[in-house]
Structure formats: structure tokens, C-alpha cells
Amino acid sequence: MTKSNYIRPVIGKRVHDAIAEAAPKMVALAQDPENYGPAKKFGLAIKKAGVDPTDPDAFEAFQDKYNEIEQTKRAAQGLFYRKEFVYEPDEAYRTQNHVEEIGDRHWQLATATRNHNQVLKFSRLTWADDDNQDLRDAYTQELVVNEVVKMGDALYAQYLETLKRWEPKHFYNYINDSIKQQPVFRAQALVTSLTELLKYLIQNKKITSKRGHELLAAVAEGAALLPKPAKPKGRTISLSDYKRGKRKN
């Protein structure tokens, strides 16, 4: 444009210099997923998952799960979110039986509410974390959030312990009671969810590493109380024996 006299040389040089200065910054910014728009994030996610976008059933299933994860993250961050994708636990903590005081601590509804919301936030972030695909494959958002929040509410009601005051022995007691009173799959979901929650809290410095690992040890101790899977009945045979018998028949 400068050579063709569409713009003055001084303007052409300024624009050229600005482009040269911006180019490396643009490349760097383009490599950070935090700067991607929603459409690009979704496109990269579906490519990474190996989903065929021309398969309507596979595409819709992936889209629903993707929306659930993203909207759950938004809810945990206090942003606007689509409520149909995010599980909301009940607020039974407001009316459940509770102790009135322990030492110099007194039960307060405002504290119970803050504790409920804090545990809810971190249970959502744990379930939706990019590194927790195994947790999502094993358990629904509803099950993870419900079990963890219910425990957080109970620990405050019984011991006036908020998240940073959780005690290992009370973790163990709650898991033990859960195994006795709930179906095994719910107790298993609680143990798995608590393990991932504590790892998330330690990694993000929401609790001290020392306290976090003490709580993890209590969870592992409680997990040992879970019923062992039943052993198959009858005599087992090796694959090679099975194949030999099949050839004879």
C-alpha cells in the first residue's frame, strides 16, 4: 500500500513496526488455552476425545457431558451458569440436628451456610477438574457432590468443624458410619470423592499439606472397612486350558 501510494510512508512504517512487535505476543497468547473462545475450546475438546462430529448420537452425548463440566466450573467460580447442567444439593444443613457449642465455638447458621457453600464449591471443582476424568467416568456429578457436601454439613453439625478444621478421626468415623448405613456403592463413591477432593485441596493450597495427608490416611483407613468383592465360586481354569477343551469339543 505504501509503494502504491495508498498510504504515506510514515504511516506504513508505523503499521509495519506495530505488526512486527505484536506478532510474537499473538503467537504466545494463542498457545494459552485460557485465551481461547468457547467455540475453539469445544472444537479442540471434541478432537482430543476422538469423537466423530458427523455421528449425531456421539456428538450429542459428548456435547452434553462437555456442557455439564464447563457449567459446573462456572457455578463453582460464581459465574452465570446454565442450571440444567449443574446439580444443586438440598439445604438440609439449615434444619438438621446439631450441637450448640464445643469449647469456645458455637453453632451459627451463617457459618454453617459458608461451610456448606465452600464444600460445595470445591466438590464441584474436583469433579470438573481436567485431571479427574476417571472420577467422572466412575460417578455422576450428583453422586460426588451429594456425598461430599452431606459429609461437610455433618462434620460442622456434629463437631463444629469447617473445611480447614476437619479432623482425621472424624473423617474415619463418618466413613465407618456411611458404610454401615448406606449402600456400598455410595460409600465407595464417598471414599473415592474424598480422596480426589483432598488431593485437589492440597495441590491448590486450600489446606496444609500436613493436614491433607493426615486426612488422606484417615480416608484410606476407612476405605479398608469396605466389603471386599465376592470371589467367584467354582473352579477356575486358565485360558489355555479353556482353548484346549474347546478344540476337543
PDB file of N, CA, C and O in Angstrom, residues 22-95:
ATOM      1  N   ALA A  22       3.770  -6.956  17.597  1.00  0.00           N
ATOM      2  CA  ALA A  22       2.631  -7.728  18.105  1.00  0.00           C
ATOM      3  C   ALA A  22       2.720  -9.217  17.776  1.00  0.00           C
ATOM      4  O   ALA A  22       2.210 -10.055  18.515  1.00  0.00           O
ATOM      5  N   ALA A  23       3.374  -9.556  16.659  1.00  0.00           N
ATOM      6  CA  ALA A  23       3.362 -10.938  16.168  1.00  0.00           C
ATOM      7  C   ALA A  23       3.803 -11.964  17.217  1.00  0.00           C
ATOM      8  O   ALA A  23       3.080 -12.936  17.478  1.00  0.00           O
ATOM      9  N   PRO A  24       4.970 -11.812  17.853  1.00  0.00           N
ATOM     10  CA  PRO A  24       5.379 -12.823  18.838  1.00  0.00           C
ATOM     11  C   PRO A  24       4.446 -12.886  20.045  1.00  0.00           C
ATOM     12  O   PRO A  24       4.238 -13.957  20.617  1.00  0.00           O
ATOM     13  N   LYS A  25       3.870 -11.739  20.430  1.00  0.00           N
ATOM     14  CA  LYS A  25       2.928 -11.736  21.549  1.00  0.00           C
ATOM     15  C   LYS A  25       1.651 -12.494  21.177  1.00  0.00           C
ATOM     16  O   LYS A  25       1.093 -13.231  21.996  1.00  0.00           O
ATOM     17  N   MET A  26       1.199 -12.319  19.944  1.00  0.00           N
ATOM     18  CA  MET A  26      -0.004 -13.021  19.482  1.00  0.00           C
ATOM     19  C   MET A  26       0.212 -14.526  19.478  1.00  0.00           C
ATOM     20  O   MET A  26      -0.656 -15.297  19.889  1.00  0.00           O
ATOM     21  N   VAL A  27       1.400 -14.941  19.021  1.00  0.00           N
ATOM     22  CA  VAL A  27       1.714 -16.374  18.992  1.00  0.00           C
ATOM     23  C   VAL A  27       1.720 -16.951  20.405  1.00  0.00           C
ATOM     24  O   VAL A  27       1.172 -18.023  20.665  1.00  0.00           O
ATOM     25  N   ALA A  28       2.313 -16.214  21.336  1.00  0.00           N
ATOM     26  CA  ALA A  28       2.376 -16.682  22.723  1.00  0.00           C
ATOM     27  C   ALA A  28       0.974 -16.775  23.327  1.00  0.00           C
ATOM     28  O   ALA A  28       0.628 -17.754  23.991  1.00  0.00           O
ATOM     29  N   LEU A  29       0.169 -15.764  23.105  1.00  0.00           N
ATOM     30  CA  LEU A  29      -1.197 -15.764  23.637  1.00  0.00           C
ATOM     31  C   LEU A  29      -2.032 -16.886  23.028  1.00  0.00           C
ATOM     32  O   LEU A  29      -2.872 -17.494  23.700  1.00  0.00           O
ATOM     33  N   ALA A  30      -1.791 -17.174  21.756  1.00  0.00           N
ATOM     34  CA  ALA A  30      -2.560 -18.205  21.064  1.00  0.00           C
ATOM     35  C   ALA A  30      -2.235 -19.607  21.572  1.00  0.00           C
ATOM     36  O   ALA A  30      -2.988 -20.549  21.329  1.00  0.00           O
ATOM     37  N   GLN A  31      -1.119 -19.751  22.293  1.00  0.00           N
ATOM     38  CA  GLN A  31      -0.737 -21.056  22.830  1.00  0.00           C
ATOM     39  C   GLN A  31      -1.294 -21.296  24.230  1.00  0.00           C
ATOM     40  O   GLN A  31      -1.114 -22.369  24.787  1.00  0.00           O
ATOM     41  N   ASP A  32      -1.951 -20.298  24.796  1.00  0.00           N
ATOM     42  CA  ASP A  32      -2.532 -20.420  26.138  1.00  0.00           C
ATOM     43  C   ASP A  32      -4.033 -20.702  26.019  1.00  0.00           C
ATOM     44  O   ASP A  32      -4.797 -19.836  25.597  1.00  0.00           O
ATOM     45  N   PRO A  33      -4.489 -21.911  26.392  1.00  0.00           N
ATOM     46  CA  PRO A  33      -5.916 -22.263  26.271  1.00  0.00           C
ATOM     47  C   PRO A  33      -6.851 -21.327  27.026  1.00  0.00           C
ATOM     48  O   PRO A  33      -8.033 -21.234  26.688  1.00  0.00           O
ATOM     49  N   GLU A  34      -6.320 -20.625  28.046  1.00  0.00           N
ATOM     50  CA  GLU A  34      -7.166 -19.701  28.805  1.00  0.00           C
ATOM     51  C   GLU A  34      -7.663 -18.549  27.929  1.00  0.00           C
ATOM     52  O   GLU A  34      -8.662 -17.898  28.263  1.00  0.00           O
ATOM     53  N   ASN A  35      -6.984 -18.309  26.807  1.00  0.00           N
ATOM     54  CA  ASN A  35      -7.379 -17.205  25.926  1.00  0.00           C
ATOM     55  C   ASN A  35      -8.319 -17.647  24.809  1.00  0.00           C
ATOM     56  O   ASN A  35      -8.754 -16.816  24.010  1.00  0.00           O
ATOM     57  N   TYR A  36      -8.618 -18.946  24.737  1.00  0.00           N
ATOM     58  CA  TYR A  36      -9.470 -19.444  23.659  1.00  0.00           C
ATOM     59  C   TYR A  36     -10.926 -19.075  23.904  1.00  0.00           C
ATOM     60  O   TYR A  36     -11.386 -19.016  25.043  1.00  0.00           O
ATOM     61  N   GLY A  37     -11.647 -18.873  22.820  1.00  0.00           N
ATOM     62  CA  GLY A  37     -13.080 -18.648  22.913  1.00  0.00           C
ATOM     63  C   GLY A  37     -13.813 -19.971  23.097  1.00  0.00           C
ATOM     64  O   GLY A  37     -13.241 -21.047  22.911  1.00  0.00           O
ATOM     65  N   PRO A  38     -15.110 -19.933  23.463  1.00  0.00           N
ATOM     66  CA  PRO A  38     -15.882 -21.156  23.716  1.00  0.00           C
ATOM     67  C   PRO A  38     -15.895 -22.119  22.537  1.00  0.00           C
ATOM     68  O   PRO A  38     -15.773 -23.339  22.716  1.00  0.00           O
ATOM     69  N   ALA A  39     -16.035 -21.590  21.315  1.00  0.00           N
ATOM     70  CA  ALA A  39     -16.119 -22.460  20.141  1.00  0.00           C
ATOM     71  C   ALA A  39     -14.808 -23.210  19.916  1.00  0.00           C
ATOM     72  O   ALA A  39     -14.803 -24.413  19.623  1.00  0.00           O
ATOM     73  N   LYS A  40     -13.688 -22.500  20.081  1.00  0.00           N
ATOM     74  CA  LYS A  40     -12.385 -23.148  19.871  1.00  0.00           C
ATOM     75  C   LYS A  40     -12.131 -24.192  20.955  1.00  0.00           C
ATOM     76  O   LYS A  40     -11.620 -25.284  20.666  1.00  0.00           O
ATOM     77  N   LYS A  41     -12.476 -23.878  22.196  1.00  0.00           N
ATOM     78  CA  LYS A  41     -12.293 -24.832  23.286  1.00  0.00           C
ATOM     79  C   LYS A  41     -13.090 -26.111  23.026  1.00  0.00           C
ATOM     80  O   LYS A  41     -12.593 -27.221  23.230  1.00  0.00           O
ATOM     81  N   PHE A  42     -14.332 -25.941  22.583  1.00  0.00           N
ATOM     82  CA  PHE A  42     -15.169 -27.113  22.320  1.00  0.00           C
ATOM     83  C   PHE A  42     -14.607 -27.918  21.152  1.00  0.00           C
ATOM     84  O   PHE A  42     -14.551 -29.150  21.206  1.00  0.00           O
ATOM     85  N   GLY A  43     -14.180 -27.234  20.100  1.00  0.00           N
ATOM     86  CA  GLY A  43     -13.634 -27.927  18.936  1.00  0.00           C
ATOM     87  C   GLY A  43     -12.400 -28.731  19.277  1.00  0.00           C
ATOM     88  O   GLY A  43     -12.251 -29.882  18.841  1.00  0.00           O
ATOM     89  N   LEU A  44     -11.505 -28.162  20.088  1.00  0.00           N
ATOM     90  CA  LEU A  44     -10.304 -28.872  20.498  1.00  0.00           C
ATOM     91  C   LEU A  44     -10.635 -30.042  21.419  1.00  0.00           C
ATOM     92  O   LEU A  44     -10.008 -31.106  21.352  1.00  0.00           O
ATOM     93  N   ALA A  45     -11.645 -29.855  22.287  1.00  0.00           N
ATOM     94  CA  ALA A  45     -12.028 -30.914  23.214  1.00  0.00           C
ATOM     95  C   ALA A  45     -12.609 -32.113  22.481  1.00  0.00           C
ATOM     96  O   ALA A  45     -12.300 -33.268  22.797  1.00  0.00           O
ATOM     97  N   ILE A  46     -13.456 -31.865  21.496  1.00  0.00           N
ATOM     98  CA  ILE A  46     -14.070 -32.979  20.764  1.00  0.00           C
ATOM     99  C   ILE A  46     -13.022 -33.699  19.913  1.00  0.00           C
ATOM    100  O   ILE A  46     -13.076 -34.928  19.742  1.00  0.00           O
ATOM    101  N   LYS A  47     -12.031 -32.945  19.425  1.00  0.00           N
ATOM    102  CA  LYS A  47     -10.941 -33.572  18.668  1.00  0.00           C
ATOM    103  C   LYS A  47     -10.088 -34.445  19.585  1.00  0.00           C
ATOM    104  O   LYS A  47      -9.725 -35.584  19.235  1.00  0.00           O
ATOM    105  N   LYS A  48      -9.776 -33.932  20.773  1.00  0.00           N
ATOM    106  CA  LYS A  48      -8.960 -34.679  21.733  1.00  0.00           C
ATOM    107  C   LYS A  48      -9.669 -35.953  22.173  1.00  0.00           C
ATOM    108  O   LYS A  48      -9.024 -36.989  22.397  1.00  0.00           O
ATOM    109  N   ALA A  49     -10.993 -35.890  22.309  1.00  0.00           N
ATOM    110  CA  ALA A  49     -11.762 -37.057  22.749  1.00  0.00           C
ATOM    111  C   ALA A  49     -11.937 -38.091  21.646  1.00  0.00           C
ATOM    112  O   ALA A  49     -12.397 -39.206  21.901  1.00  0.00           O
ATOM    113  N   GLY A  50     -11.591 -37.717  20.417  1.00  0.00           N
ATOM    114  CA  GLY A  50     -11.723 -38.656  19.304  1.00  0.00           C
ATOM    115  C   GLY A  50     -13.146 -38.918  18.892  1.00  0.00           C
ATOM    116  O   GLY A  50     -13.466 -39.980  18.340  1.00  0.00           O
ATOM    117  N   VAL A  51     -14.025 -37.960  19.135  1.00  0.00           N
ATOM    118  CA  VAL A  51     -15.442 -38.113  18.778  1.00  0.00           C
ATOM    119  C   VAL A  51     -15.654 -37.692  17.331  1.00  0.00           C
ATOM    120  O   VAL A  51     -15.142 -36.651  16.894  1.00  0.00           O
ATOM    121  N   ASP A  52     -16.403 -38.483  16.595  1.00  0.00           N
ATOM    122  CA  ASP A  52     -16.714 -38.176  15.205  1.00  0.00           C
ATOM    123  C   ASP A  52     -17.851 -37.148  15.171  1.00  0.00           C
ATOM    124  O   ASP A  52     -18.990 -37.465  15.533  1.00  0.00           O
ATOM    125  N   PRO A  53     -17.582 -35.907  14.757  1.00  0.00           N
ATOM    126  CA  PRO A  53     -18.627 -34.875  14.758  1.00  0.00           C
ATOM    127  C   PRO A  53     -19.759 -35.156  13.775  1.00  0.00           C
ATOM    128  O   PRO A  53     -20.812 -34.527  13.854  1.00  0.00           O
ATOM    129  N   THR A  54     -19.547 -36.103  12.837  1.00  0.00           N
ATOM    130  CA  THR A  54     -20.624 -36.449  11.894  1.00  0.00           C
ATOM    131  C   THR A  54     -21.555 -37.511  12.460  1.00  0.00           C
ATOM    132  O   THR A  54     -22.562 -37.838  11.840  1.00  0.00           O
ATOM    133  N   ASP A  55     -21.218 -38.077  13.626  1.00  0.00           N
ATOM    134  CA  ASP A  55     -22.080 -39.057  14.296  1.00  0.00           C
ATOM    135  C   ASP A  55     -22.980 -38.298  15.266  1.00  0.00           C
ATOM    136  O   ASP A  55     -22.524 -37.870  16.332  1.00  0.00           O
ATOM    137  N   PRO A  56     -24.267 -38.115  14.944  1.00  0.00           N
ATOM    138  CA  PRO A  56     -25.127 -37.258  15.770  1.00  0.00           C
ATOM    139  C   PRO A  56     -25.275 -37.734  17.209  1.00  0.00           C
ATOM    140  O   PRO A  56     -25.302 -36.927  18.135  1.00  0.00           O
ATOM    141  N   ASP A  57     -25.368 -39.050  17.428  1.00  0.00           N
ATOM    142  CA  ASP A  57     -25.533 -39.565  18.794  1.00  0.00           C
ATOM    143  C   ASP A  57     -24.275 -39.329  19.623  1.00  0.00           C
ATOM    144  O   ASP A  57     -24.347 -38.873  20.773  1.00  0.00           O
ATOM    145  N   ALA A  58     -23.114 -39.641  19.041  1.00  0.00           N
ATOM    146  CA  ALA A  58     -21.845 -39.444  19.750  1.00  0.00           C
ATOM    147  C   ALA A  58     -21.593 -37.961  20.003  1.00  0.00           C
ATOM    148  O   ALA A  58     -21.133 -37.572  21.082  1.00  0.00           O
ATOM    149  N   PHE A  59     -21.913 -37.140  19.014  1.00  0.00           N
ATOM    150  CA  PHE A  59     -21.709 -35.699  19.144  1.00  0.00           C
ATOM    151  C   PHE A  59     -22.581 -35.130  20.263  1.00  0.00           C
ATOM    152  O   PHE A  59     -22.121 -34.356  21.101  1.00  0.00           O
ATOM    153  N   GLU A  60     -23.846 -35.535  20.302  1.00  0.00           N
ATOM    154  CA  GLU A  60     -24.775 -35.013  21.308  1.00  0.00           C
ATOM    155  C   GLU A  60     -24.379 -35.457  22.713  1.00  0.00           C
ATOM    156  O   GLU A  60     -24.437 -34.672  23.660  1.00  0.00           O
ATOM    157  N   ALA A  61     -23.960 -36.725  22.843  1.00  0.00           N
ATOM    158  CA  ALA A  61     -23.539 -37.232  24.152  1.00  0.00           C
ATOM    159  C   ALA A  61     -22.316 -36.468  24.656  1.00  0.00           C
ATOM    160  O   ALA A  61     -22.241 -36.091  25.835  1.00  0.00           O
ATOM    161  N   PHE A  62     -21.353 -36.248  23.748  1.00  0.00           N
ATOM    162  CA  PHE A  62     -20.153 -35.512  24.142  1.00  0.00           C
ATOM    163  C   PHE A  62     -20.498 -34.067  24.499  1.00  0.00           C
ATOM    164  O   PHE A  62     -19.991 -33.517  25.476  1.00  0.00           O
ATOM    165  N   GLN A  63     -21.360 -33.461  23.717  1.00  0.00           N
ATOM    166  CA  GLN A  63     -21.742 -32.066  23.958  1.00  0.00           C
ATOM    167  C   GLN A  63     -22.413 -31.903  25.324  1.00  0.00           C
ATOM    168  O   GLN A  63     -22.123 -30.953  26.059  1.00  0.00           O
ATOM    169  N   ASP A  64     -23.286 -32.849  25.675  1.00  0.00           N
ATOM    170  CA  ASP A  64     -23.971 -32.776  26.970  1.00  0.00           C
ATOM    171  C   ASP A  64     -22.968 -32.881  28.114  1.00  0.00           C
ATOM    172  O   ASP A  64     -23.035 -32.118  29.089  1.00  0.00           O
ATOM    173  N   LYS A  65     -22.038 -33.847  28.018  1.00  0.00           N
ATOM    174  CA  LYS A  65     -21.050 -34.008  29.087  1.00  0.00           C
ATOM    175  C   LYS A  65     -20.114 -32.800  29.152  1.00  0.00           C
ATOM    176  O   LYS A  65     -19.761 -32.329  30.246  1.00  0.00           O
ATOM    177  N   TYR A  66     -19.721 -32.286  27.988  1.00  0.00           N
ATOM    178  CA  TYR A  66     -18.849 -31.111  27.948  1.00  0.00           C
ATOM    179  C   TYR A  66     -19.545 -29.918  28.611  1.00  0.00           C
ATOM    180  O   TYR A  66     -18.929 -29.202  29.422  1.00  0.00           O
ATOM    181  N   ASN A  67     -20.804 -29.706  28.275  1.00  0.00           N
ATOM    182  CA  ASN A  67     -21.556 -28.598  28.868  1.00  0.00           C
ATOM    183  C   ASN A  67     -21.690 -28.768  30.381  1.00  0.00           C
ATOM    184  O   ASN A  67     -21.594 -27.796  31.141  1.00  0.00           O
ATOM    185  N   GLU A  68     -21.904 -30.008  30.814  1.00  0.00           N
ATOM    186  CA  GLU A  68     -22.032 -30.260  32.243  1.00  0.00           C
ATOM    187  C   GLU A  68     -20.743 -29.875  32.975  1.00  0.00           C
ATOM    188  O   GLU A  68     -20.774 -29.222  34.021  1.00  0.00           O
ATOM    189  N   ILE A  69     -19.606 -30.272  32.414  1.00  0.00           N
ATOM    190  CA  ILE A  69     -18.321 -29.962  33.045  1.00  0.00           C
ATOM    191  C   ILE A  69     -18.072 -28.453  33.064  1.00  0.00           C
ATOM    192  O   ILE A  69     -17.718 -27.874  34.103  1.00  0.00           O
ATOM    193  N   GLU A  70     -18.258 -27.811  31.919  1.00  0.00           N
ATOM    194  CA  GLU A  70     -17.977 -26.377  31.829  1.00  0.00           C
ATOM    195  C   GLU A  70     -18.915 -25.547  32.697  1.00  0.00           C
ATOM    196  O   GLU A  70     -18.490 -24.588  33.353  1.00  0.00           O
ATOM    197  N   GLN A  71     -20.198 -25.908  32.715  1.00  0.00           N
ATOM    198  CA  GLN A  71     -21.159 -25.159  33.526  1.00  0.00           C
ATOM    199  C   GLN A  71     -20.937 -25.392  35.015  1.00  0.00           C
ATOM    200  O   GLN A  71     -21.156 -24.497  35.837  1.00  0.00           O
ATOM    201  N   THR A  72     -20.465 -26.585  35.376  1.00  0.00           N
ATOM    202  CA  THR A  72     -20.143 -26.864  36.777  1.00  0.00           C
ATOM    203  C   THR A  72     -18.957 -26.021  37.222  1.00  0.00           C
ATOM    204  O   THR A  72     -18.928 -25.496  38.346  1.00  0.00           O
ATOM    205  N   LYS A  73     -17.965 -25.867  36.355  1.00  0.00           N
ATOM    206  CA  LYS A  73     -16.830 -24.991  36.661  1.00  0.00           C
ATOM    207  C   LYS A  73     -17.307 -23.553  36.873  1.00  0.00           C
ATOM    208  O   LYS A  73     -16.862 -22.871  37.801  1.00  0.00           O
ATOM    209  N   ARG A  74     -18.196 -23.087  36.002  1.00  0.00           N
ATOM    210  CA  ARG A  74     -18.694 -21.718  36.105  1.00  0.00           C
ATOM    211  C   ARG A  74     -19.457 -21.521  37.416  1.00  0.00           C
ATOM    212  O   ARG A  74     -19.304 -20.487  38.084  1.00  0.00           O
ATOM    213  N   ALA A  75     -20.265 -22.510  37.783  1.00  0.00           N
ATOM    214  CA  ALA A  75     -21.019 -22.421  39.037  1.00  0.00           C
ATOM    215  C   ALA A  75     -20.074 -22.325  40.229  1.00  0.00           C
ATOM    216  O   ALA A  75     -20.281 -21.523  41.148  1.00  0.00           O
ATOM    217  N   ALA A  76     -19.008 -23.131  40.207  1.00  0.00           N
ATOM    218  CA  ALA A  76     -18.040 -23.131  41.308  1.00  0.00           C
ATOM    219  C   ALA A  76     -17.289 -21.810  41.392  1.00  0.00           C
ATOM    220  O   ALA A  76     -16.870 -21.397  42.479  1.00  0.00           O
ATOM    221  N   GLN A  77     -17.126 -21.136  40.256  1.00  0.00           N
ATOM    222  CA  GLN A  77     -16.391 -19.865  40.213  1.00  0.00           C
ATOM    223  C   GLN A  77     -17.299 -18.665  40.461  1.00  0.00           C
ATOM    224  O   GLN A  77     -16.843 -17.524  40.433  1.00  0.00           O
ATOM    225  N   GLY A  78     -18.573 -18.917  40.714  1.00  0.00           N
ATOM    226  CA  GLY A  78     -19.507 -17.827  40.985  1.00  0.00           C
ATOM    227  C   GLY A  78     -19.949 -17.073  39.750  1.00  0.00           C
ATOM    228  O   GLY A  78     -20.440 -15.939  39.852  1.00  0.00           O
ATOM    229  N   LEU A  79     -19.791 -17.685  38.562  1.00  0.00           N
ATOM    230  CA  LEU A  79     -20.201 -17.054  37.306  1.00  0.00           C
ATOM    231  C   LEU A  79     -21.609 -17.512  36.927  1.00  0.00           C
ATOM    232  O   LEU A  79     -22.137 -18.478  37.485  1.00  0.00           O
ATOM    233  N   PHE A  80     -22.203 -16.807  35.975  1.00  0.00           N
ATOM    234  CA  PHE A  80     -23.512 -17.234  35.470  1.00  0.00           C
ATOM    235  C   PHE A  80     -23.376 -18.625  34.848  1.00  0.00           C
ATOM    236  O   PHE A  80     -22.424 -18.910  34.131  1.00  0.00           O
ATOM    237  N   TYR A  81     -24.335 -19.507  35.150  1.00  0.00           N
ATOM    238  CA  TYR A  81     -24.280 -20.858  34.590  1.00  0.00           C
ATOM    239  C   TYR A  81     -25.684 -21.349  34.266  1.00  0.00           C
ATOM    240  O   TYR A  81     -26.686 -20.851  34.803  1.00  0.00           O
ATOM    241  N   ARG A  82     -25.721 -22.339  33.376  1.00  0.00           N
ATOM    242  CA  ARG A  82     -26.996 -22.929  32.979  1.00  0.00           C
ATOM    243  C   ARG A  82     -27.372 -23.995  33.989  1.00  0.00           C
ATOM    244  O   ARG A  82     -26.710 -25.020  34.131  1.00  0.00           O
ATOM    245  N   LYS A  83     -28.461 -23.768  34.703  1.00  0.00           N
ATOM    246  CA  LYS A  83     -28.826 -24.588  35.854  1.00  0.00           C
ATOM    247  C   LYS A  83     -29.163 -26.029  35.482  1.00  0.00           C
ATOM    248  O   LYS A  83     -29.028 -26.927  36.321  1.00  0.00           O
ATOM    249  N   GLU A  84     -29.570 -26.274  34.242  1.00  0.00           N
ATOM    250  CA  GLU A  84     -29.944 -27.637  33.866  1.00  0.00           C
ATOM    251  C   GLU A  84     -28.744 -28.575  33.823  1.00  0.00           C
ATOM    252  O   GLU A  84     -28.914 -29.805  33.799  1.00  0.00           O
ATOM    253  N   PHE A  85     -27.539 -28.023  33.829  1.00  0.00           N
ATOM    254  CA  PHE A  85     -26.337 -28.855  33.760  1.00  0.00           C
ATOM    255  C   PHE A  85     -25.637 -29.010  35.114  1.00  0.00           C
ATOM    256  O   PHE A  85     -24.651 -29.747  35.213  1.00  0.00           O
ATOM    257  N   VAL A  86     -26.115 -28.327  36.145  1.00  0.00           N
ATOM    258  CA  VAL A  86     -25.403 -28.306  37.425  1.00  0.00           C
ATOM    259  C   VAL A  86     -26.298 -28.821  38.546  1.00  0.00           C
ATOM    260  O   VAL A  86     -27.394 -28.306  38.758  1.00  0.00           O
ATOM    261  N   TYR A  87     -25.806 -29.830  39.257  1.00  0.00           N
ATOM    262  CA  TYR A  87     -26.575 -30.394  40.370  1.00  0.00           C
ATOM    263  C   TYR A  87     -26.528 -29.458  41.576  1.00  0.00           C
ATOM    264  O   TYR A  87     -25.482 -28.942  41.934  1.00  0.00           O
ATOM    265  N   GLU A  88     -27.672 -29.265  42.202  1.00  0.00           N
ATOM    266  CA  GLU A  88     -27.789 -28.395  43.368  1.00  0.00           C
ATOM    267  C   GLU A  88     -28.258 -29.239  44.553  1.00  0.00           C
ATOM    268  O   GLU A  88     -29.390 -29.722  44.573  1.00  0.00           O
ATOM    269  N   PRO A  89     -27.400 -29.485  45.542  1.00  0.00           N
ATOM    270  CA  PRO A  89     -27.827 -30.291  46.691  1.00  0.00           C
ATOM    271  C   PRO A  89     -28.852 -29.547  47.543  1.00  0.00           C
ATOM    272  O   PRO A  89     -28.959 -28.319  47.454  1.00  0.00           O
ATOM    273  N   ASP A  90     -29.570 -30.312  48.366  1.00  0.00           N
ATOM    274  CA  ASP A  90     -30.571 -29.663  49.224  1.00  0.00           C
ATOM    275  C   ASP A  90     -29.863 -28.874  50.330  1.00  0.00           C
ATOM    276  O   ASP A  90     -28.634 -28.920  50.477  1.00  0.00           O
ATOM    277  N   GLU A  91     -30.636 -28.143  51.093  1.00  0.00           N
ATOM    278  CA  GLU A  91     -30.081 -27.315  52.167  1.00  0.00           C
ATOM    279  C   GLU A  91     -30.540 -27.833  53.518  1.00  0.00           C
ATOM    280  O   GLU A  91     -30.940 -27.080  54.408  1.00  0.00           O
ATOM    281  N   ALA A  92     -30.443 -29.164  53.677  1.00  0.00           N
ATOM    282  CA  ALA A  92     -30.875 -29.792  54.926  1.00  0.00           C
ATOM    283  C   ALA A  92     -30.040 -29.329  56.112  1.00  0.00           C
ATOM    284  O   ALA A  92     -30.473 -29.435  57.263  1.00  0.00           O
ATOM    285  N   TYR A  93     -28.842 -28.808  55.845  1.00  0.00           N
ATOM    286  CA  TYR A  93     -27.980 -28.342  56.935  1.00  0.00           C
ATOM    287  C   TYR A  93     -28.645 -27.252  57.770  1.00  0.00           C
ATOM    288  O   TYR A  93     -28.295 -27.033  58.944  1.00  0.00           O
ATOM    289  N   ARG A  94     -29.603 -26.558  57.182  1.00  0.00           N
ATOM    290  CA  ARG A  94     -30.270 -25.463  57.884  1.00  0.00           C
ATOM    291  C   ARG A  94     -31.127 -25.957  59.043  1.00  0.00           C
ATOM    292  O   ARG A  94     -31.313 -25.236  60.034  1.00  0.00           O
ATOM    293  N   THR A  95     -31.652 -27.173  58.901  1.00  0.00           N
ATOM    294  CA  THR A  95     -32.597 -27.679  59.907  1.00  0.00           C
ATOM    295  C   THR A  95     -32.144 -28.965  60.582  1.00  0.00           C
ATOM    296  O   THR A  95     -32.835 -29.463  61.468  1.00  0.00           O
TER     297      THR A  95
END
